[in-house]
Coordinates of C-alpha atoms in Angstrom, one line a residue:
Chain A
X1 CA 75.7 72.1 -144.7
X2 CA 76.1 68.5 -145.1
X3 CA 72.5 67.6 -144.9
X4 CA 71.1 70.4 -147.4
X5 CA 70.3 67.7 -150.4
X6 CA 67.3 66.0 -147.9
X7 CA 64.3 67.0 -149.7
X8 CA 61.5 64.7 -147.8
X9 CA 62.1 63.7 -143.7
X10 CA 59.8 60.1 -143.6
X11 CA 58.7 59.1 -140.0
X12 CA 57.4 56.1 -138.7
X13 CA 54.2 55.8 -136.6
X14 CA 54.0 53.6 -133.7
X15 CA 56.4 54.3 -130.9
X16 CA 58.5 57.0 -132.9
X17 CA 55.5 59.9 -132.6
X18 CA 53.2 57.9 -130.0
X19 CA 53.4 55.0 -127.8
X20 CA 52.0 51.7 -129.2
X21 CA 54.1 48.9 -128.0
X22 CA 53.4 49.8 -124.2
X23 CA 49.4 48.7 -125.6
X24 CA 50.3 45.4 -127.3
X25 CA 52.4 44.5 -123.9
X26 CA 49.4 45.3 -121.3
X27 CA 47.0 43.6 -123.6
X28 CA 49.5 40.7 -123.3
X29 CA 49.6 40.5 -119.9
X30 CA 45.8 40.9 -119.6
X31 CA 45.5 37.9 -122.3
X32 CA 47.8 35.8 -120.1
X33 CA 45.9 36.4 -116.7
X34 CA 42.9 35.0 -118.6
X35 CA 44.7 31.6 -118.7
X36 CA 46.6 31.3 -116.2
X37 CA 44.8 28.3 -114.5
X38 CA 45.4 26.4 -117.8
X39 CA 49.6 27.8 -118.4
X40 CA 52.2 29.5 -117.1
X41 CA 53.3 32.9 -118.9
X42 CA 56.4 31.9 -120.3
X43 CA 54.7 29.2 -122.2
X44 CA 52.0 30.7 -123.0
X45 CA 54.2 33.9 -124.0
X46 CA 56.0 31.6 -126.6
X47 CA 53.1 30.2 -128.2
X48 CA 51.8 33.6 -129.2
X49 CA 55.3 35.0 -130.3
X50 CA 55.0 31.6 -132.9
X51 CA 51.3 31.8 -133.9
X52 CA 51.8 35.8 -134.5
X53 CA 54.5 35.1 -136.7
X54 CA 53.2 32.1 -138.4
X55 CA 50.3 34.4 -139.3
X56 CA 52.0 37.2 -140.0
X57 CA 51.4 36.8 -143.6
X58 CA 48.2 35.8 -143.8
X59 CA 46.8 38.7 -140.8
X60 CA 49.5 41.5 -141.1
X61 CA 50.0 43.5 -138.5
X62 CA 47.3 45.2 -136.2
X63 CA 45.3 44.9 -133.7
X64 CA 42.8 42.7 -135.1
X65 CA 45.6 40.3 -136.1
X66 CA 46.6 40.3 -132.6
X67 CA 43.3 39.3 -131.5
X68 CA 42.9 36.8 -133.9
X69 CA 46.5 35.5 -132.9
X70 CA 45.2 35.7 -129.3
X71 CA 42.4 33.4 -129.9
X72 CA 44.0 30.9 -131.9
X73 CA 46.4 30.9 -128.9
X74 CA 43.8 30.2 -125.8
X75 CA 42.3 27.3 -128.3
X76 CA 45.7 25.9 -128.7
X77 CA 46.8 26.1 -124.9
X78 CA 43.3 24.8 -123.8
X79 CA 43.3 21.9 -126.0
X80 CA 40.5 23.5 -127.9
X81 CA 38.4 23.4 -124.5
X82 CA 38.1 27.4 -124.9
X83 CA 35.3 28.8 -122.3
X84 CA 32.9 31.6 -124.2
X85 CA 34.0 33.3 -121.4
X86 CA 37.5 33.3 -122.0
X87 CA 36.7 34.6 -126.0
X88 CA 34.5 37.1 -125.6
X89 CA 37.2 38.9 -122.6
X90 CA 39.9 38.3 -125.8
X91 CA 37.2 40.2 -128.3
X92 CA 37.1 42.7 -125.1
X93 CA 40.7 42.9 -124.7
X94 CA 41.1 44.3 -128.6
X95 CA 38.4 46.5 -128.6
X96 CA 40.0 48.3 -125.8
X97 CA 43.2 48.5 -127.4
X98 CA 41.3 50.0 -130.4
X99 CA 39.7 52.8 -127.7
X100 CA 42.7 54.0 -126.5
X101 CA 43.7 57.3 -126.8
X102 CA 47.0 58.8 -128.4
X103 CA 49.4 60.0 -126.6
X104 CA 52.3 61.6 -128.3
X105 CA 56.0 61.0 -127.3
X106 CA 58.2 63.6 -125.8
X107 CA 58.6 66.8 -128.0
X108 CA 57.6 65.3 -131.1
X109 CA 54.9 68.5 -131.8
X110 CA 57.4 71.0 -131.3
X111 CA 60.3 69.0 -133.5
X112 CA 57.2 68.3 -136.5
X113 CA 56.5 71.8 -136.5
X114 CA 59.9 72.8 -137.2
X115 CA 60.5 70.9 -139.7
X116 CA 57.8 71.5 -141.5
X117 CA 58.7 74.9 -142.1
X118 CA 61.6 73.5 -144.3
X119 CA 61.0 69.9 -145.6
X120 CA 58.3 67.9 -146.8
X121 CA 57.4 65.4 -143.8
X122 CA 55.9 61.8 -144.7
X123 CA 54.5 59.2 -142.4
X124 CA 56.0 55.8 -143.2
X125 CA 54.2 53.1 -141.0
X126 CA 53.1 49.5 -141.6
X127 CA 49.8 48.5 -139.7
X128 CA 46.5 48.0 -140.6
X129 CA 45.3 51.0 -142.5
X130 CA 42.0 52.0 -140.4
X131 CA 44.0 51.7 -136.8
X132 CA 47.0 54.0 -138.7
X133 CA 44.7 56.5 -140.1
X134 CA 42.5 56.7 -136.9
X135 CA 45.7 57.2 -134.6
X136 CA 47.0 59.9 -136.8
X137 CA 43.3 61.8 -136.8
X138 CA 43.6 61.6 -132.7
X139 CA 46.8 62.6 -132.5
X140 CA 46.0 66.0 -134.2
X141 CA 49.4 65.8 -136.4
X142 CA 48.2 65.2 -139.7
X143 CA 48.3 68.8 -140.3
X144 CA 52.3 68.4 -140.3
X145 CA 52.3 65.1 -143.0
X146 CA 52.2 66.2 -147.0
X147 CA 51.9 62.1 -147.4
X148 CA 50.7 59.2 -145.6
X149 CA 52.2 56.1 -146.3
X150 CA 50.5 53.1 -145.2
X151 CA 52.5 49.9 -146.1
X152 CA 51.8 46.3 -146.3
X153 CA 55.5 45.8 -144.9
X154 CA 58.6 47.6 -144.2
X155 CA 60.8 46.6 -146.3
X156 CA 62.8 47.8 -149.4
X157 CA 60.5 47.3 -152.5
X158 CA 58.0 48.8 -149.9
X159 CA 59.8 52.1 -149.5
X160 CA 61.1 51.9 -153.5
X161 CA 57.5 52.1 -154.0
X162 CA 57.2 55.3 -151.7
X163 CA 59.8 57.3 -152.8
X164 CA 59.2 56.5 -157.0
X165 CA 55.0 57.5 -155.9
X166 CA 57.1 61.0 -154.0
X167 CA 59.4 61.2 -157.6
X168 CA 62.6 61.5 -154.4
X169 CA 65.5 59.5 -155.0
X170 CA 66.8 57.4 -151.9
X171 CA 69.8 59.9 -151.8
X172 CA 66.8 62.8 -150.8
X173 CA 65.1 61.0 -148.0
X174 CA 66.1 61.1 -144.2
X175 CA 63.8 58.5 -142.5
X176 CA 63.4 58.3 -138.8
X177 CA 62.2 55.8 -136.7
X178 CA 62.0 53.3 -133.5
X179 CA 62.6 50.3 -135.5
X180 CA 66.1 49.1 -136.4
X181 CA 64.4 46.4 -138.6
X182 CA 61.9 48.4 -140.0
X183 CA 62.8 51.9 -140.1
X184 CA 66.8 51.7 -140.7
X185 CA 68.1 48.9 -142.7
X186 CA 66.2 49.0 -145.8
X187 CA 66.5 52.7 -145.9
X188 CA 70.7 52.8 -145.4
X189 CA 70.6 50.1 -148.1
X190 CA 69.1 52.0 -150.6
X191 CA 71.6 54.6 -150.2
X192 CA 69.3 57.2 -147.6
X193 CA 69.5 58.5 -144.6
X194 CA 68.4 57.3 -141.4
X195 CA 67.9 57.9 -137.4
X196 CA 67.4 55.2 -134.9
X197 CA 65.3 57.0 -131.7
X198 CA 64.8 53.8 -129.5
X199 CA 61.6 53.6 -127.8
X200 CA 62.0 51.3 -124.4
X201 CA 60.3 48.6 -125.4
X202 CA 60.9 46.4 -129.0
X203 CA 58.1 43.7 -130.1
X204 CA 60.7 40.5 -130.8
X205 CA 59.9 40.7 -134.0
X206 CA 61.4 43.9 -134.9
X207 CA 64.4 43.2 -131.8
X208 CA 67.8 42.9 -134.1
X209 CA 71.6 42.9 -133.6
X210 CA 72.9 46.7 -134.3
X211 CA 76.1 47.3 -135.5
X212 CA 75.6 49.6 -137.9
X213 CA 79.0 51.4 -139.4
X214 CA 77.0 53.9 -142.4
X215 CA 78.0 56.9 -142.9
X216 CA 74.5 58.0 -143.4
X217 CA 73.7 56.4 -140.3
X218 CA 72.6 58.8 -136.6
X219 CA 70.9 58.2 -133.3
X220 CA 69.0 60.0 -131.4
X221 CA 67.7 60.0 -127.8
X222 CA 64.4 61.9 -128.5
X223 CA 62.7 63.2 -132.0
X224 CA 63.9 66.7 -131.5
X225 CA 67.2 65.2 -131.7
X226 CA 66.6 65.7 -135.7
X227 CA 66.4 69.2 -135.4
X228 CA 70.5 69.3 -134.9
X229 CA 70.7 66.5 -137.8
X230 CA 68.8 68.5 -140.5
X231 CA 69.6 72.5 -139.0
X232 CA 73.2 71.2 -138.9
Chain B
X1 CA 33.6 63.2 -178.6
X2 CA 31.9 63.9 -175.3
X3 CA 34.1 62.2 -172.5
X4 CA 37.4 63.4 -174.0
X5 CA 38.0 65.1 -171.3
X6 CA 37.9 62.4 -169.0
X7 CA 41.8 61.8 -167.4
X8 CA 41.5 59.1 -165.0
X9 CA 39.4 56.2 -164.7
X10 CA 38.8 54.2 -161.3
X11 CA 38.0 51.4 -160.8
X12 CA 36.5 49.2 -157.6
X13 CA 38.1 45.6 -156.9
X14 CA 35.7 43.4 -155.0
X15 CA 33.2 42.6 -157.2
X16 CA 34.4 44.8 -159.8
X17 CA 37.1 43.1 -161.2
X18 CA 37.2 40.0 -159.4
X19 CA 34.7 37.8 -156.8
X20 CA 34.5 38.8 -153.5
X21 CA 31.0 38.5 -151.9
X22 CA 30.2 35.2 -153.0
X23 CA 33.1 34.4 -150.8
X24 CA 31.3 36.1 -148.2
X25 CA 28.3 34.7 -148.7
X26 CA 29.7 30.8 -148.8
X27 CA 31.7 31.9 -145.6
X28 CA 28.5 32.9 -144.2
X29 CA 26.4 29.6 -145.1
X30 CA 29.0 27.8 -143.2
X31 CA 28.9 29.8 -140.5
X32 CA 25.0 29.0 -140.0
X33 CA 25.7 25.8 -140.3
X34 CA 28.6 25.5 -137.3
X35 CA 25.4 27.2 -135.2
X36 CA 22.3 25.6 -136.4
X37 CA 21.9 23.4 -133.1
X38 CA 21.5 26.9 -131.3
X39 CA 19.6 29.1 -133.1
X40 CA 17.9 29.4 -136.7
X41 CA 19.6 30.9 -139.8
X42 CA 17.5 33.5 -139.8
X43 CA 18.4 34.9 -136.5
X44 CA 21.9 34.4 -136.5
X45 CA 21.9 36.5 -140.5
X46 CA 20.6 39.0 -138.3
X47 CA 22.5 39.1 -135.4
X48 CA 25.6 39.2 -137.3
X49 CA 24.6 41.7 -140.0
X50 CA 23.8 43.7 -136.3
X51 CA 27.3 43.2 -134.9
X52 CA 29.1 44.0 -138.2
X53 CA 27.5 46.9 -138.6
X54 CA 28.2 48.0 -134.4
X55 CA 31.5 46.9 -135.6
X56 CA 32.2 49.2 -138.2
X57 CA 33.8 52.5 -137.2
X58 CA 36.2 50.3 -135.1
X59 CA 37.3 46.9 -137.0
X60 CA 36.6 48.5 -140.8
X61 CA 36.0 46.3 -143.8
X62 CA 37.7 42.9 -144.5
X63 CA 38.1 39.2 -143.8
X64 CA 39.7 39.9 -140.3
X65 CA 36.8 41.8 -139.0
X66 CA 34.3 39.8 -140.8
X67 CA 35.6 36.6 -138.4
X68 CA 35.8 39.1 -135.4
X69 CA 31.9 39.7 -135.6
X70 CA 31.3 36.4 -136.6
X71 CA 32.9 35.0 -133.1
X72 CA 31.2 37.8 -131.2
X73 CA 28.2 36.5 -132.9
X74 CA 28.6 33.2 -131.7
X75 CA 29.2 34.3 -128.7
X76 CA 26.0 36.2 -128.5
X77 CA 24.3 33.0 -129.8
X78 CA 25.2 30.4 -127.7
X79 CA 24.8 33.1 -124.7
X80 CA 28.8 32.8 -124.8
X81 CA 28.6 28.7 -123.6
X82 CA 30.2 28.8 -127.3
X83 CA 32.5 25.6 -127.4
X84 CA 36.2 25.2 -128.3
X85 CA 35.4 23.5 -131.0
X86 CA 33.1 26.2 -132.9
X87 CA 35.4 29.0 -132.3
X88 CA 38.5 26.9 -134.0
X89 CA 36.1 26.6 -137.1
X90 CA 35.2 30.2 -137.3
X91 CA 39.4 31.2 -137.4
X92 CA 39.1 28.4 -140.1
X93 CA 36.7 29.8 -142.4
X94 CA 38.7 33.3 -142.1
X95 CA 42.1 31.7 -143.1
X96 CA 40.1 29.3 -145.8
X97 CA 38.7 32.9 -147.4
X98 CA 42.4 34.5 -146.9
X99 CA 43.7 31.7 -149.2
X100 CA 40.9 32.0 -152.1
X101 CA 42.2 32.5 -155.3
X102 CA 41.3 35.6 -157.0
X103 CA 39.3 34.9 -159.9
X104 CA 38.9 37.8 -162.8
X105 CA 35.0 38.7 -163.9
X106 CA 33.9 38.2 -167.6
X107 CA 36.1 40.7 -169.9
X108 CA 38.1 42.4 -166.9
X109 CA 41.8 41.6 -168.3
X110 CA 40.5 42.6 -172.4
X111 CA 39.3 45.8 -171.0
X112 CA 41.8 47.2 -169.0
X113 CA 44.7 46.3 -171.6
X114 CA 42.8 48.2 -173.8
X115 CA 42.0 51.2 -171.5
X116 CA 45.9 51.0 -170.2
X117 CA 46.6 52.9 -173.7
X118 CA 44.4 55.7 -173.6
X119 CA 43.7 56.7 -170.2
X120 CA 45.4 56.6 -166.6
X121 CA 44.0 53.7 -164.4
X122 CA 43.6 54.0 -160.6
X123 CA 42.3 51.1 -158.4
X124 CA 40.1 52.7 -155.7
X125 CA 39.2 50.1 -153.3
X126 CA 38.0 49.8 -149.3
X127 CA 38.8 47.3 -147.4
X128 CA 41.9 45.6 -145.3
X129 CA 44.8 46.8 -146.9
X130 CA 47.1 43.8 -147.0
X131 CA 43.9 42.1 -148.1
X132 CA 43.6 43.9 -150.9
X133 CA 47.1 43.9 -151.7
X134 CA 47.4 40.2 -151.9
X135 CA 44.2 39.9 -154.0
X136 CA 45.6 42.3 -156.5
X137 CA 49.1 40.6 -156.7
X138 CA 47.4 37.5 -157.6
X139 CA 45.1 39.0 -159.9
X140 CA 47.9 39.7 -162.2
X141 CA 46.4 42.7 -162.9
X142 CA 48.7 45.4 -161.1
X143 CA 50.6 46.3 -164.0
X144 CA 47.5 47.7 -165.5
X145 CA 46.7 50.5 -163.0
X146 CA 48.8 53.8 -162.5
X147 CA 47.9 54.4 -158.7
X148 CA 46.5 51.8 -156.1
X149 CA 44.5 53.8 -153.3
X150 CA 43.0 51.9 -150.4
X151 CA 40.2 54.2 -148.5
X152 CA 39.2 53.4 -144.8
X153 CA 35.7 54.4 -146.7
X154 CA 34.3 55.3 -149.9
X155 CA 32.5 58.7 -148.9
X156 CA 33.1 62.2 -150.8
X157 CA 36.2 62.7 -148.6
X158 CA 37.9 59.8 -149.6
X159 CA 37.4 60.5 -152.9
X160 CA 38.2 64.5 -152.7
X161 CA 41.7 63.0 -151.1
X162 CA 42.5 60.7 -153.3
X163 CA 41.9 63.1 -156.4
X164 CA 43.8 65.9 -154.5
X165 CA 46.9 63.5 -154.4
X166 CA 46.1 62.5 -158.3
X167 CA 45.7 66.2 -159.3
X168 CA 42.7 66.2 -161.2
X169 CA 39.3 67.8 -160.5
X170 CA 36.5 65.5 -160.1
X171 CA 35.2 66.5 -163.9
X172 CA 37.9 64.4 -165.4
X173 CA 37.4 61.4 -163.3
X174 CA 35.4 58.3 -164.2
X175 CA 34.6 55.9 -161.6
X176 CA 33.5 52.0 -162.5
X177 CA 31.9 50.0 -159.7
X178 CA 29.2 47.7 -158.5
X179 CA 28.4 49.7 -155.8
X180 CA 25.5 52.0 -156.0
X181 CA 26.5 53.6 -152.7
X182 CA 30.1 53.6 -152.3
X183 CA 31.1 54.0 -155.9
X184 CA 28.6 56.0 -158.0
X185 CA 26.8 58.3 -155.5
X186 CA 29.8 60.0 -153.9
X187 CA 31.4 60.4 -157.8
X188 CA 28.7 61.6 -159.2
X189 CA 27.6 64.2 -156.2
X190 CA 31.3 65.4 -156.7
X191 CA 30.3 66.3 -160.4
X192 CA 31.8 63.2 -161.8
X193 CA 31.2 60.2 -164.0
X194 CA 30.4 57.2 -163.1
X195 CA 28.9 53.6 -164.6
X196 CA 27.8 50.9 -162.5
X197 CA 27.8 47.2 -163.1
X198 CA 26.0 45.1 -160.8
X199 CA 27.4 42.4 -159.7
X200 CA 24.7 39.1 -158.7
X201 CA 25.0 39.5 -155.0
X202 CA 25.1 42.7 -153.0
X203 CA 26.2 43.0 -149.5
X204 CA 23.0 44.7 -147.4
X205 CA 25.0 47.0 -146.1
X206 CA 25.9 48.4 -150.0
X207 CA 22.1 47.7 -151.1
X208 CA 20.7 51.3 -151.7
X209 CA 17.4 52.3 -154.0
X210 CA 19.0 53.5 -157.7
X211 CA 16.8 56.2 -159.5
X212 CA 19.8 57.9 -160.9
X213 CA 18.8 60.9 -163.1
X214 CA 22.3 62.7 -163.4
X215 CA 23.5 62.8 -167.4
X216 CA 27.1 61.8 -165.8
X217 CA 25.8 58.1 -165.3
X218 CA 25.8 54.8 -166.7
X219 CA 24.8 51.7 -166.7
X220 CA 26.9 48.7 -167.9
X221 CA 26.5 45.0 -168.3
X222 CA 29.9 44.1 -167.9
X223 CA 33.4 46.5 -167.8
X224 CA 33.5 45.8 -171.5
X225 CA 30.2 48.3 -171.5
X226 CA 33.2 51.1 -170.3
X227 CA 34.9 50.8 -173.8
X228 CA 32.0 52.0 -175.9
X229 CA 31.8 55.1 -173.5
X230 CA 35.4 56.1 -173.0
X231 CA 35.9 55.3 -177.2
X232 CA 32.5 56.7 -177.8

């Protein structure tokens, strides 16, 4: 079989084993009813996207940064005339978001606990580590993972660094994942393996043209769509 | 010699090898100050040492969850009439801290280089991952250390992980830190070594009662002291 050189199968987190995004977009729309006698949406939609990414750097990703971007946000639309009343709901809005359960996406135990049997499985997300490590005690899968890999970034000196820690050339690693951006590119490019499952909604951020031609290149509609990838 | 045994040595960051709570501390002095027409220093220390330590579980350690609970302090202050104006200069002090230059404690860079030779070096920090990655990048000092592991906590959990992935038992790991409770306790319960170097401030919520009896432990001046243990 084609395939019978993968040693490790890496996973991303968010929205390729649970939902996450679905989260971010509900807090959204919770963050702009709390302003919506000072902005519409769209504007106030577009200001976030900017400040989120001119913090990206500085606040990572997460759901405090997302807070944090929220707030900077309502003081910018407001003119800095923020109500308490107003922050403290945006404070309220995250710590939600941090109480959520996990809920897995559609056969991803069953298609984990194949695999297993045969490969060494890795998660691969970025995040913040303590919102990562929390969703991954909830979700029960850990059991399935030989390696958790929490990165500041996604992207190729962050998985070089992965793979030389799991002593796996590129040419041994299958990654799967929601992300185009994040979860595909970098890997195809260092001469792995990769499978795009979309998930139905994309953060802008990670949203990019696909045209991808690789040889080493599969989608799938679900995660158990890996099992025909790697069983051949 | 008696610590030839010894494999590994970790290290903490903050405090450790570089400033970090005096950053804190500062942060916090001008925090007072943006509330000190509400309430008196005293009571807002409090307060906020209350809220970060509510805070915890859910927002971790780090500069982004430090500014959450000092907003929801504020907001608890001012009996959430807290202006605009106050909350922009709280986000302020966060990014201000976020851009701090990382400055190395007395000896640090000497001591490693010599250690580098000898021994494996692991960084074994908690706190906000990209944080923490930023600080070491600018430290310079990455090329120093083997392994970087980031722990949502430092109890004997995180530590029995960490050492599983590094394959050693906990007899032939030493651990250097300022902490009392996060990085000597845990070590030495775990029948490891450990030496502690105080650093001039200590974050309450680290501050524990030292009568240390265990022959594993020591007590430095400065990470220079490690030198004359490890060479003996």
């Amino acid at each position: 079989m084609q395939l019978d050189h993968i040693k490790i199968l890496g996973f991303d987190a968010d929205d390729t084993l649970w939902n996450n995004e679905t989260f971010f977009r509900e807090a959204e729309v919770d963050f702009f009813q709390l302003l919506n006698e000072y902005a519409p949406r769209a504007q106030v939609e577009k200001k976030l996207f900017e400040i989120e990414m001119q913090n990206l750097e500085q606040y990572g990703y997460g759901i405090k940064s997302f807070v944090l971007s929220m707030t900077e946000t309502a003081l910018f639309i407001t003119d800095q005339k923020l109500p308490g009343r107003i922050t403290h709901e945006i404070l309220e809005i995250g710590k939600a978001m941090l109480a959520k359960p996990v809920k897995l996406l559609h056969e991803v135990e069953e298609t984990l606990g194949r695999l297993t049997e045969t490969h060494e499985l890795v998660v691969a997300t970025k995040g913040d580590l303590l919102d990562q490590q929390r969703k991954l005690r909830k979700s029960g899968l850990a059991k399935y993972f030989h390696h958790i890999e929490i990165m500041p970034d996604k992207q190729i000196t962050d998985y070089q660094n992965m793979l030389a820690r799991l002593k796996i050339p590129a040419q041994n690693f299958f990654m799967t994942g929601n992300s185009i951006k994040s979860d595909i590119l970098p890997v195809l490019e260092m001469g792995g393996y990769a499978m795009h499952v979309p998930y139905h909604t994309t953060w802008a951020h990670e949203d990019v043209k696909d045209d991808i031609q690789s040889p080493n290149f599969y989608r799938g509609q679900t995660l158990a769509d890996l099992l025909k990838i790697i069983e051949g």
